[in-house]
Amino acid sequence: MALHSKIILGLLIGLVFGIISVFIGLNDFVSDWIMPFGTIFVKMLKLVAVPLILVSLISGISNLRDTSKLSRIGGKTFGIYVLTTISAIIIALFLANTLQPGEYFPDEKTAELKEKYASDANMKITSAENVKDSGPLQMMIDVVPDNFFYSASNNRNMLQIIFFSILFGVGLVLSSPKKSAPVKKAFDGLNEIIIKIVEIIMEYAPIGVFALLAGLIVDLAGDDPNNLITTLKPLLYYAITVLIGLAFMIFIFYPIIIYSFTGISFFNFLKAIFPAQMLAFSTSSSAATLPLTMKRVEKNLNVSEEVTSFVCPLGATINMDGTSIHQAISAVFIAQAFGQDLTLTDQIVIVITATLSSIGAAAVPGAGLIMLVIVLGAIGIDPQGLALIIAIDRPLDMCRTMVNVTGDATVASLVASSEGEKIKFKT
Ligand code: ASP
């Protein structure tokens, strides 16, 4: 059976198993005996993320003959990432303003949810405070590590690892080949080994995905599934608006640009990237999905290692089209639910702040919600509004992470194609 079939099977069985467990009261069993296998799977994926970025980026760059190609690829990647994010936000604002999900939200629910989720919302607001307190160039400062080992010891420092790897790779290209050849060979060899490790971890993916989904359902439903249904029902229209935006990206936006610029059919593109999308759905983390995204882009879309190893890790950390769609729609939804009108200037502020906060959001579950505080603050909306959407955030996070990962694969294909590479589906 192909990997994607096995992953889907794991996902579906996990879903059904989770629902049954909730109804027959096996919540504790699932949390204690099933969910740990999902946690182990995510830990293994994260374990391999730093070595993978380090080794594949250095080995990719070391194959370049000069560094001008690297700056060209860098410029294009960053430019396309920002453009796709801004487009995503404009689409989201159009949807939120025409469908107006907040207008249908019952007033009494606003008060009820604000009270019920006040402490959860406060936690997110406190996390966002740390980001807000820093100066405008803090993001740039944070990219530069002052100690490599410190950076490598925390998966949140992905951009620092990318920075160091590029520096090391450029150093390798510029050094005398006589002296640096053994180092290059070593990195090529290490790269092979890491790719094998990713393959080994992927063998375990169906079980991991099963456990994650079952655990998630039990977690969401808690002890009283009816309570969950009454909480989520009024949020349905909001959730549908977000899902329409996300589906638009996957089924219309990316297919059009991918076909126009690379000639590859959407169906083939989807076949290549589908397992990564499923993993993104199960883990809600672009960082955890990164090893598989890179593998699929390189092996199944024929993108060179030098482009894959640069574009994908960077994308996992800064390119989040799904997150930005969610932020824009949520901001408008909360404003509408609070009865606050947004001016054109407010909408422009949303475009700017949602772009920046999706870049700043960490590639982990729930990060987008924390950064939403910044968007709300910029348009003068009470950040406690987060309480309205917290209950439904995880399922939406699963879906927006799928879009984030698809966006990274799309841009990797575009950049590779613009460098003269032939993008095609390979099994
Ligand atoms: N979970 C998302 C990701 O990892 C980030 C977010 O929107 O919360 O891509």
Coordinates of C-alpha atoms and ligand atoms in Angstrom, one line a residue:
M1 CA 0.0 0.0 0.0
A2 CA 1.3 3.5 -0.8
L3 CA 2.2 5.8 2.0
H4 CA -0.6 8.2 1.5
S5 CA -3.2 5.4 1.5
K6 CA -1.7 4.1 4.8
I7 CA -1.8 7.6 6.3
I8 CA -5.4 8.1 5.3
L9 CA -6.4 4.8 6.7
G10 CA -4.7 5.6 10.0
L11 CA -6.4 9.0 10.0
L12 CA -9.9 7.5 9.4
I13 CA -9.5 4.7 11.9
G14 CA -8.2 7.2 14.5
L15 CA -11.2 9.4 13.8
V16 CA -13.7 6.5 14.2
F17 CA -11.9 5.0 17.1
G18 CA -11.9 8.4 18.9
I19 CA -15.6 9.0 18.3
I20 CA -16.5 5.5 19.6
S21 CA -14.2 5.9 22.6
V22 CA -16.0 9.2 23.6
F23 CA -19.4 7.5 23.4
I24 CA -18.4 4.4 25.3
G25 CA -16.4 6.4 27.9
L26 CA -12.9 5.2 27.0
N27 CA -11.4 8.7 27.2
D28 CA -8.9 7.9 29.8
F29 CA -7.8 4.7 28.0
V30 CA -7.2 6.7 24.8
S31 CA -5.3 9.5 26.7
D32 CA -3.1 7.0 28.6
W33 CA -2.5 4.2 26.1
I34 CA -3.1 5.5 22.6
M35 CA -2.2 9.2 22.5
P36 CA 1.4 8.6 23.7
F37 CA 2.1 6.8 20.4
G38 CA 1.1 10.0 18.6
T39 CA 3.2 12.1 20.9
I40 CA 6.2 9.8 20.2
F41 CA 5.6 10.2 16.4
V42 CA 5.6 14.0 16.6
K43 CA 8.7 14.0 18.8
M44 CA 10.5 11.8 16.3
L45 CA 9.6 14.2 13.5
K46 CA 10.8 17.2 15.5
L47 CA 13.9 15.3 16.5
V48 CA 15.0 15.1 12.9
A49 CA 14.0 18.7 11.9
V50 CA 17.2 20.5 13.0
P51 CA 19.7 17.9 11.7
L52 CA 17.7 17.8 8.4
I53 CA 17.7 21.5 7.8
L54 CA 21.4 21.8 8.8
V55 CA 22.7 18.9 6.7
S56 CA 20.4 19.3 3.6
L57 CA 20.9 23.1 3.4
I58 CA 24.7 22.8 3.7
S59 CA 24.9 20.0 1.3
G60 CA 22.5 21.7 -1.1
I61 CA 24.4 25.0 -1.1
S62 CA 27.8 23.3 -1.4
N63 CA 26.6 22.0 -4.8
L64 CA 26.3 25.6 -6.1
R65 CA 29.3 26.8 -8.2
D66 CA 28.9 30.4 -7.0
T67 CA 26.8 32.2 -4.4
S68 CA 25.0 34.5 -6.9
K69 CA 22.4 31.8 -7.5
L70 CA 21.8 31.5 -3.8
S71 CA 21.0 35.2 -3.5
R72 CA 18.8 35.0 -6.6
I73 CA 16.8 32.0 -5.1
G74 CA 16.6 33.8 -1.8
G75 CA 15.2 37.0 -3.3
K76 CA 12.6 35.1 -5.4
T77 CA 11.6 32.9 -2.5
F78 CA 11.0 35.8 -0.1
G79 CA 9.2 37.8 -2.7
I80 CA 6.8 35.0 -3.7
Y81 CA 6.2 34.1 -0.1
V82 CA 5.1 37.7 0.7
L83 CA 3.0 38.0 -2.4
T84 CA 1.1 34.7 -1.8
T85 CA 0.5 35.7 1.8
I86 CA -0.9 39.1 0.9
S87 CA -3.1 37.5 -1.8
A88 CA -4.4 35.0 0.8
I89 CA -5.3 37.8 3.2
I90 CA -7.1 39.8 0.5
I91 CA -9.2 36.7 -0.4
A92 CA -10.0 36.2 3.3
L93 CA -11.1 39.8 3.8
F94 CA -13.3 39.5 0.7
L95 CA -14.9 36.4 2.2
A96 CA -15.3 37.8 5.7
N97 CA -16.9 41.0 4.4
T98 CA -19.3 39.3 2.0
L99 CA -20.3 36.3 4.1
Q100 CA -20.3 38.4 7.4
P101 CA -20.0 35.4 9.8
G102 CA -20.0 37.6 12.9
E103 CA -23.3 39.2 12.1
Y104 CA -25.1 35.9 12.7
F105 CA -23.4 35.3 16.0
P106 CA -25.9 35.4 18.9
D107 CA -25.1 38.2 21.4
E108 CA -25.7 36.0 24.5
K109 CA -23.1 33.5 23.1
T110 CA -20.5 36.4 23.0
A111 CA -20.9 36.9 26.7
E112 CA -21.0 33.2 27.5
L113 CA -17.9 32.3 25.6
K114 CA -16.0 35.3 26.8
E115 CA -16.6 34.2 30.3
K116 CA -16.0 30.5 29.7
Y117 CA -12.7 30.9 27.8
A118 CA -11.4 34.0 29.6
S119 CA -8.4 32.3 31.2
D120 CA -7.4 30.5 28.0
A121 CA -7.6 33.8 26.1
N122 CA -5.5 35.5 28.8
M123 CA -2.8 32.9 28.4
K124 CA -2.5 33.6 24.7
I125 CA -2.6 37.3 25.3
T126 CA 0.3 37.1 27.7
S127 CA 2.3 35.1 25.2
A128 CA 1.6 37.7 22.6
E129 CA 2.7 40.5 24.9
N130 CA 6.3 39.3 24.7
V131 CA 6.2 39.7 20.9
K132 CA 4.5 43.0 21.0
D133 CA 7.0 44.6 23.5
S134 CA 9.9 44.2 21.1
G135 CA 11.0 46.8 18.5
P136 CA 10.3 46.7 14.8
L137 CA 13.6 45.1 13.9
Q138 CA 13.5 42.5 16.6
M139 CA 12.6 39.8 14.1
M140 CA 15.8 40.5 12.2
I141 CA 17.9 40.4 15.3
D142 CA 16.3 37.1 16.3
V143 CA 17.3 35.4 13.1
V144 CA 21.0 35.8 13.9
P145 CA 22.2 33.3 16.5
D146 CA 25.0 34.2 19.0
N147 CA 25.6 30.6 19.9
F148 CA 25.1 27.8 17.4
F149 CA 24.7 25.0 20.0
Y150 CA 22.1 27.1 21.9
S151 CA 20.1 27.6 18.6
A152 CA 20.3 23.9 17.7
S153 CA 19.0 23.0 21.1
N154 CA 15.5 24.4 20.5
N155 CA 13.3 23.7 17.5
R156 CA 11.8 27.2 17.8
N157 CA 15.1 28.6 16.5
M158 CA 14.6 27.2 13.0
L159 CA 15.5 30.5 11.4
Q160 CA 18.7 30.7 13.3
I161 CA 19.6 27.2 12.1
I162 CA 18.8 28.3 8.5
F163 CA 21.0 31.4 9.0
F164 CA 24.0 29.4 10.3
S165 CA 23.6 26.7 7.6
I166 CA 23.6 29.3 4.8
L167 CA 26.7 30.9 6.3
F168 CA 28.4 27.5 6.6
G169 CA 27.4 26.5 3.1
V170 CA 28.6 29.8 1.6
G171 CA 31.9 29.4 3.5
L172 CA 32.2 25.9 2.0
V173 CA 31.6 27.1 -1.6
L174 CA 34.2 29.9 -1.2
S175 CA 36.9 27.7 0.4
S176 CA 39.6 26.0 -1.6
P177 CA 38.1 22.7 -2.9
K178 CA 41.4 20.9 -2.0
K179 CA 40.9 21.6 1.6
S180 CA 37.1 21.6 1.9
A181 CA 36.3 18.5 -0.3
P182 CA 36.2 16.0 2.6
V183 CA 33.8 18.3 4.5
K184 CA 31.5 18.5 1.5
K185 CA 31.7 14.7 1.1
A186 CA 30.8 14.3 4.8
F187 CA 27.8 16.5 4.5
D188 CA 26.6 14.7 1.4
G189 CA 26.9 11.4 3.3
L190 CA 25.2 12.7 6.4
N191 CA 22.4 14.0 4.1
E192 CA 21.9 10.4 2.8
I193 CA 21.6 9.1 6.4
I194 CA 19.1 11.7 7.5
I195 CA 16.9 11.0 4.4
K196 CA 17.0 7.3 5.4
I197 CA 16.0 8.2 9.0
V198 CA 13.1 10.2 7.7
E199 CA 12.0 7.2 5.7
I200 CA 12.2 5.0 8.8
I201 CA 10.1 7.5 10.7
M202 CA 7.5 7.6 7.9
E203 CA 7.0 3.8 8.2
Y204 CA 5.6 4.6 11.6
A205 CA 3.4 7.5 10.3
P206 CA 0.1 5.5 9.9
I207 CA 0.2 4.5 13.6
G208 CA 1.3 7.9 14.7
V209 CA -1.5 9.6 12.8
F210 CA -4.1 7.1 14.1
A211 CA -3.0 7.8 17.7
L212 CA -3.0 11.6 17.2
L213 CA -6.5 11.7 15.7
A214 CA -8.0 9.4 18.4
G215 CA -6.3 11.5 21.1
L216 CA -7.5 14.7 19.6
I217 CA -11.1 13.7 19.3
V218 CA -11.2 12.5 23.0
D219 CA -9.5 15.7 24.0
L220 CA -11.9 17.9 22.1
A221 CA -15.0 16.1 23.3
G222 CA -14.0 15.9 26.9
D223 CA -16.4 14.1 29.2
D224 CA -19.5 15.6 27.7
P225 CA -19.7 15.6 23.9
N226 CA -23.1 17.3 24.0
N227 CA -21.5 20.3 25.6
L228 CA -19.0 20.5 22.7
I229 CA -21.8 20.4 20.2
T230 CA -23.7 23.3 21.8
T231 CA -20.5 25.3 22.0
L232 CA -19.5 24.7 18.5
K233 CA -22.9 25.1 16.8
P234 CA -23.0 28.9 16.7
L235 CA -19.4 28.9 15.5
L236 CA -20.3 26.8 12.5
Y237 CA -20.8 29.7 10.1
Y238 CA -17.5 31.3 11.1
A239 CA -15.7 27.9 10.7
I240 CA -17.3 27.4 7.2
T241 CA -16.1 30.9 6.1
V242 CA -12.5 30.0 7.2
L243 CA -12.8 26.6 5.5
I244 CA -14.0 28.2 2.2
G245 CA -11.0 30.5 2.3
L246 CA -8.6 27.5 2.9
A247 CA -10.3 25.4 0.3
F248 CA -10.0 28.2 -2.2
M249 CA -6.3 28.3 -1.7
I250 CA -5.8 24.5 -2.2
F251 CA -8.3 23.9 -5.0
I252 CA -8.2 27.2 -7.0
F253 CA -5.3 29.5 -6.0
Y254 CA -2.4 27.1 -5.9
P255 CA -3.5 25.0 -8.9
I256 CA -3.8 28.1 -11.1
I257 CA -0.4 29.4 -10.3
I258 CA 1.3 26.0 -10.2
Y259 CA -0.1 25.1 -13.6
S260 CA 0.6 28.6 -15.1
F261 CA 4.2 28.7 -14.0
T262 CA 5.4 25.1 -14.0
G263 CA 3.0 23.3 -16.4
I264 CA 2.3 20.5 -13.9
S265 CA -1.3 19.5 -13.5
F266 CA -3.0 20.1 -10.2
F267 CA -3.8 16.4 -9.9
N268 CA -0.2 15.4 -10.2
F269 CA 0.9 18.1 -7.8
L270 CA -1.7 16.9 -5.3
K271 CA -0.6 13.3 -5.6
A272 CA 2.9 14.4 -4.8
I273 CA 2.1 16.5 -1.8
F274 CA -1.0 14.7 -0.4
P275 CA 0.9 12.7 2.3
A276 CA 2.5 15.9 3.6
Q277 CA -1.0 17.5 3.7
M278 CA -2.3 14.6 5.7
L279 CA 0.6 14.8 8.1
A280 CA 0.0 18.6 8.5
F281 CA -3.6 17.8 9.2
S282 CA -2.8 15.3 11.9
T283 CA 0.0 17.2 13.6
S284 CA -1.1 20.8 13.2
S285 CA 2.6 21.7 12.8
S286 CA 4.4 22.8 9.7
A287 CA 7.7 22.2 11.5
A288 CA 6.8 18.6 12.3
T289 CA 5.7 18.0 8.7
L290 CA 8.8 19.6 7.3
P291 CA 10.8 16.3 6.8
L292 CA 8.0 14.8 4.7
T293 CA 7.3 18.1 2.8
M294 CA 11.0 18.2 1.8
K295 CA 11.0 14.5 0.8
R296 CA 7.9 14.8 -1.3
V297 CA 9.0 18.0 -3.0
E298 CA 12.4 16.7 -3.9
K299 CA 11.5 13.1 -4.7
N300 CA 8.0 13.4 -6.2
L301 CA 8.1 16.8 -7.8
N302 CA 11.6 16.6 -9.0
V303 CA 12.7 19.8 -7.4
S304 CA 16.5 20.0 -6.9
E305 CA 18.0 19.6 -3.4
E306 CA 19.4 23.1 -3.4
V307 CA 16.0 24.7 -3.9
T308 CA 14.1 22.2 -1.7
S309 CA 16.5 22.6 1.2
F310 CA 16.3 26.3 1.1
V311 CA 12.7 27.1 0.2
C312 CA 10.9 24.5 2.4
P313 CA 12.5 25.1 5.8
L314 CA 12.2 28.8 5.3
G315 CA 8.6 28.4 4.2
A316 CA 7.7 26.2 7.2
T317 CA 8.8 29.0 9.4
I318 CA 7.7 32.2 7.6
N319 CA 5.2 31.3 4.9
M320 CA 1.8 30.6 6.4
D321 CA -1.0 31.4 3.9
G322 CA -3.5 29.3 5.9
T323 CA -2.7 31.1 9.1
S324 CA -3.0 34.5 7.5
I325 CA -6.4 33.6 6.1
H326 CA -7.5 32.4 9.5
Q327 CA -6.2 35.6 11.2
A328 CA -8.0 37.9 8.7
I329 CA -11.3 36.1 8.9
S330 CA -11.1 35.8 12.7
A331 CA -10.3 39.5 13.2
V332 CA -13.3 40.5 11.1
F333 CA -15.5 37.9 12.7
I334 CA -14.7 39.1 16.2
A335 CA -15.2 42.7 15.2
Q336 CA -18.6 41.9 13.8
A337 CA -19.6 39.8 16.8
F338 CA -18.6 42.8 19.1
G339 CA -20.7 45.1 16.8
Q340 CA -17.6 47.1 15.8
D341 CA -17.4 48.5 12.2
L342 CA -14.2 48.2 10.4
T343 CA -13.1 51.0 8.1
L344 CA -11.1 50.6 5.0
T345 CA -8.0 51.7 6.9
D346 CA -8.7 48.9 9.5
Q347 CA -8.8 46.4 6.6
I348 CA -5.5 47.6 5.3
V349 CA -4.0 47.4 8.8
I350 CA -5.3 43.8 8.9
V351 CA -3.4 43.0 5.6
I352 CA -0.2 44.4 7.0
T353 CA -0.4 43.0 10.5
A354 CA -1.7 39.5 9.4
T355 CA 1.2 39.3 6.9
L356 CA 3.7 40.1 9.6
S357 CA 2.2 38.0 12.3
S358 CA 1.9 35.0 10.0
I359 CA 5.6 35.4 9.3
G360 CA 6.2 35.6 13.0
A361 CA 4.0 32.7 14.0
A362 CA 5.9 29.6 15.1
A363 CA 5.3 26.4 13.0
V364 CA 3.6 24.7 16.0
P365 CA 0.0 24.0 17.0
G366 CA -2.0 27.0 18.0
A367 CA 0.7 29.6 17.2
G368 CA -1.6 31.5 14.8
L369 CA -4.1 32.2 17.6
I370 CA -1.4 33.8 19.8
M371 CA -0.4 36.1 16.9
L372 CA -4.0 37.0 16.3
V373 CA -3.8 39.1 19.5
I374 CA -1.4 41.5 17.5
V375 CA -3.9 41.8 14.6
L376 CA -6.8 42.5 17.0
G377 CA -4.7 45.1 18.9
A378 CA -3.8 46.9 15.8
I379 CA -7.4 47.5 14.8
G380 CA -8.5 48.4 18.4
I381 CA -10.4 45.2 19.2
D382 CA -10.4 43.7 22.7
P383 CA -8.0 40.7 22.5
Q384 CA -10.4 38.9 24.9
G385 CA -12.3 38.3 21.6
L386 CA -10.1 35.3 21.2
A387 CA -12.3 33.6 23.7
L388 CA -15.0 33.4 21.0
I389 CA -13.0 31.2 18.7
I390 CA -10.7 29.2 21.0
A391 CA -13.1 26.2 21.2
I392 CA -12.9 25.6 17.5
D393 CA -9.3 26.5 17.0
R394 CA -7.7 23.1 16.9
P395 CA -9.8 21.7 14.0
L396 CA -9.2 24.9 12.0
D397 CA -5.5 24.8 12.9
M398 CA -5.3 21.3 11.4
C399 CA -6.8 22.7 8.1
R400 CA -4.8 25.9 8.0
T401 CA -1.6 23.9 8.5
M402 CA -2.4 21.9 5.4
V403 CA -2.6 25.1 3.4
N404 CA 0.6 26.4 4.9
V405 CA 2.5 23.2 3.8
T406 CA 0.9 23.3 0.4
G407 CA 2.0 26.9 0.0
D408 CA 5.6 25.9 0.7
A409 CA 5.5 23.1 -1.8
T410 CA 4.0 25.4 -4.4
V411 CA 6.6 28.1 -4.0
A412 CA 9.4 25.5 -4.0
S413 CA 8.1 24.3 -7.4
L414 CA 7.8 27.9 -8.7
V415 CA 11.3 28.9 -7.7
A416 CA 12.7 25.6 -9.1
S417 CA 10.9 26.1 -12.4
S418 CA 12.1 29.7 -12.7
E419 CA 15.6 28.3 -12.3
G420 CA 15.1 26.1 -15.4
E421 CA 14.2 22.9 -13.5
K422 CA 11.5 20.6 -14.9
I423 CA 8.8 20.0 -12.4
K424 CA 7.1 16.7 -12.9
F425 CA 5.4 14.1 -10.9
K426 CA 7.5 11.0 -10.1
T427 CA 6.4 8.1 -8.0
Ligands
ASP1 N1 -0.1 25.3 13.2 C1 0.3 26.2 12.2 C2 1.5 25.7 11.5 O1 2.3 25.0 12.1 C3 0.5 27.6 12.7 C4 -0.8 28.2 13.2 O2 -1.5 28.8 12.4 O3 -1.2 28.0 14.3 O4 1.7 25.9 10.4

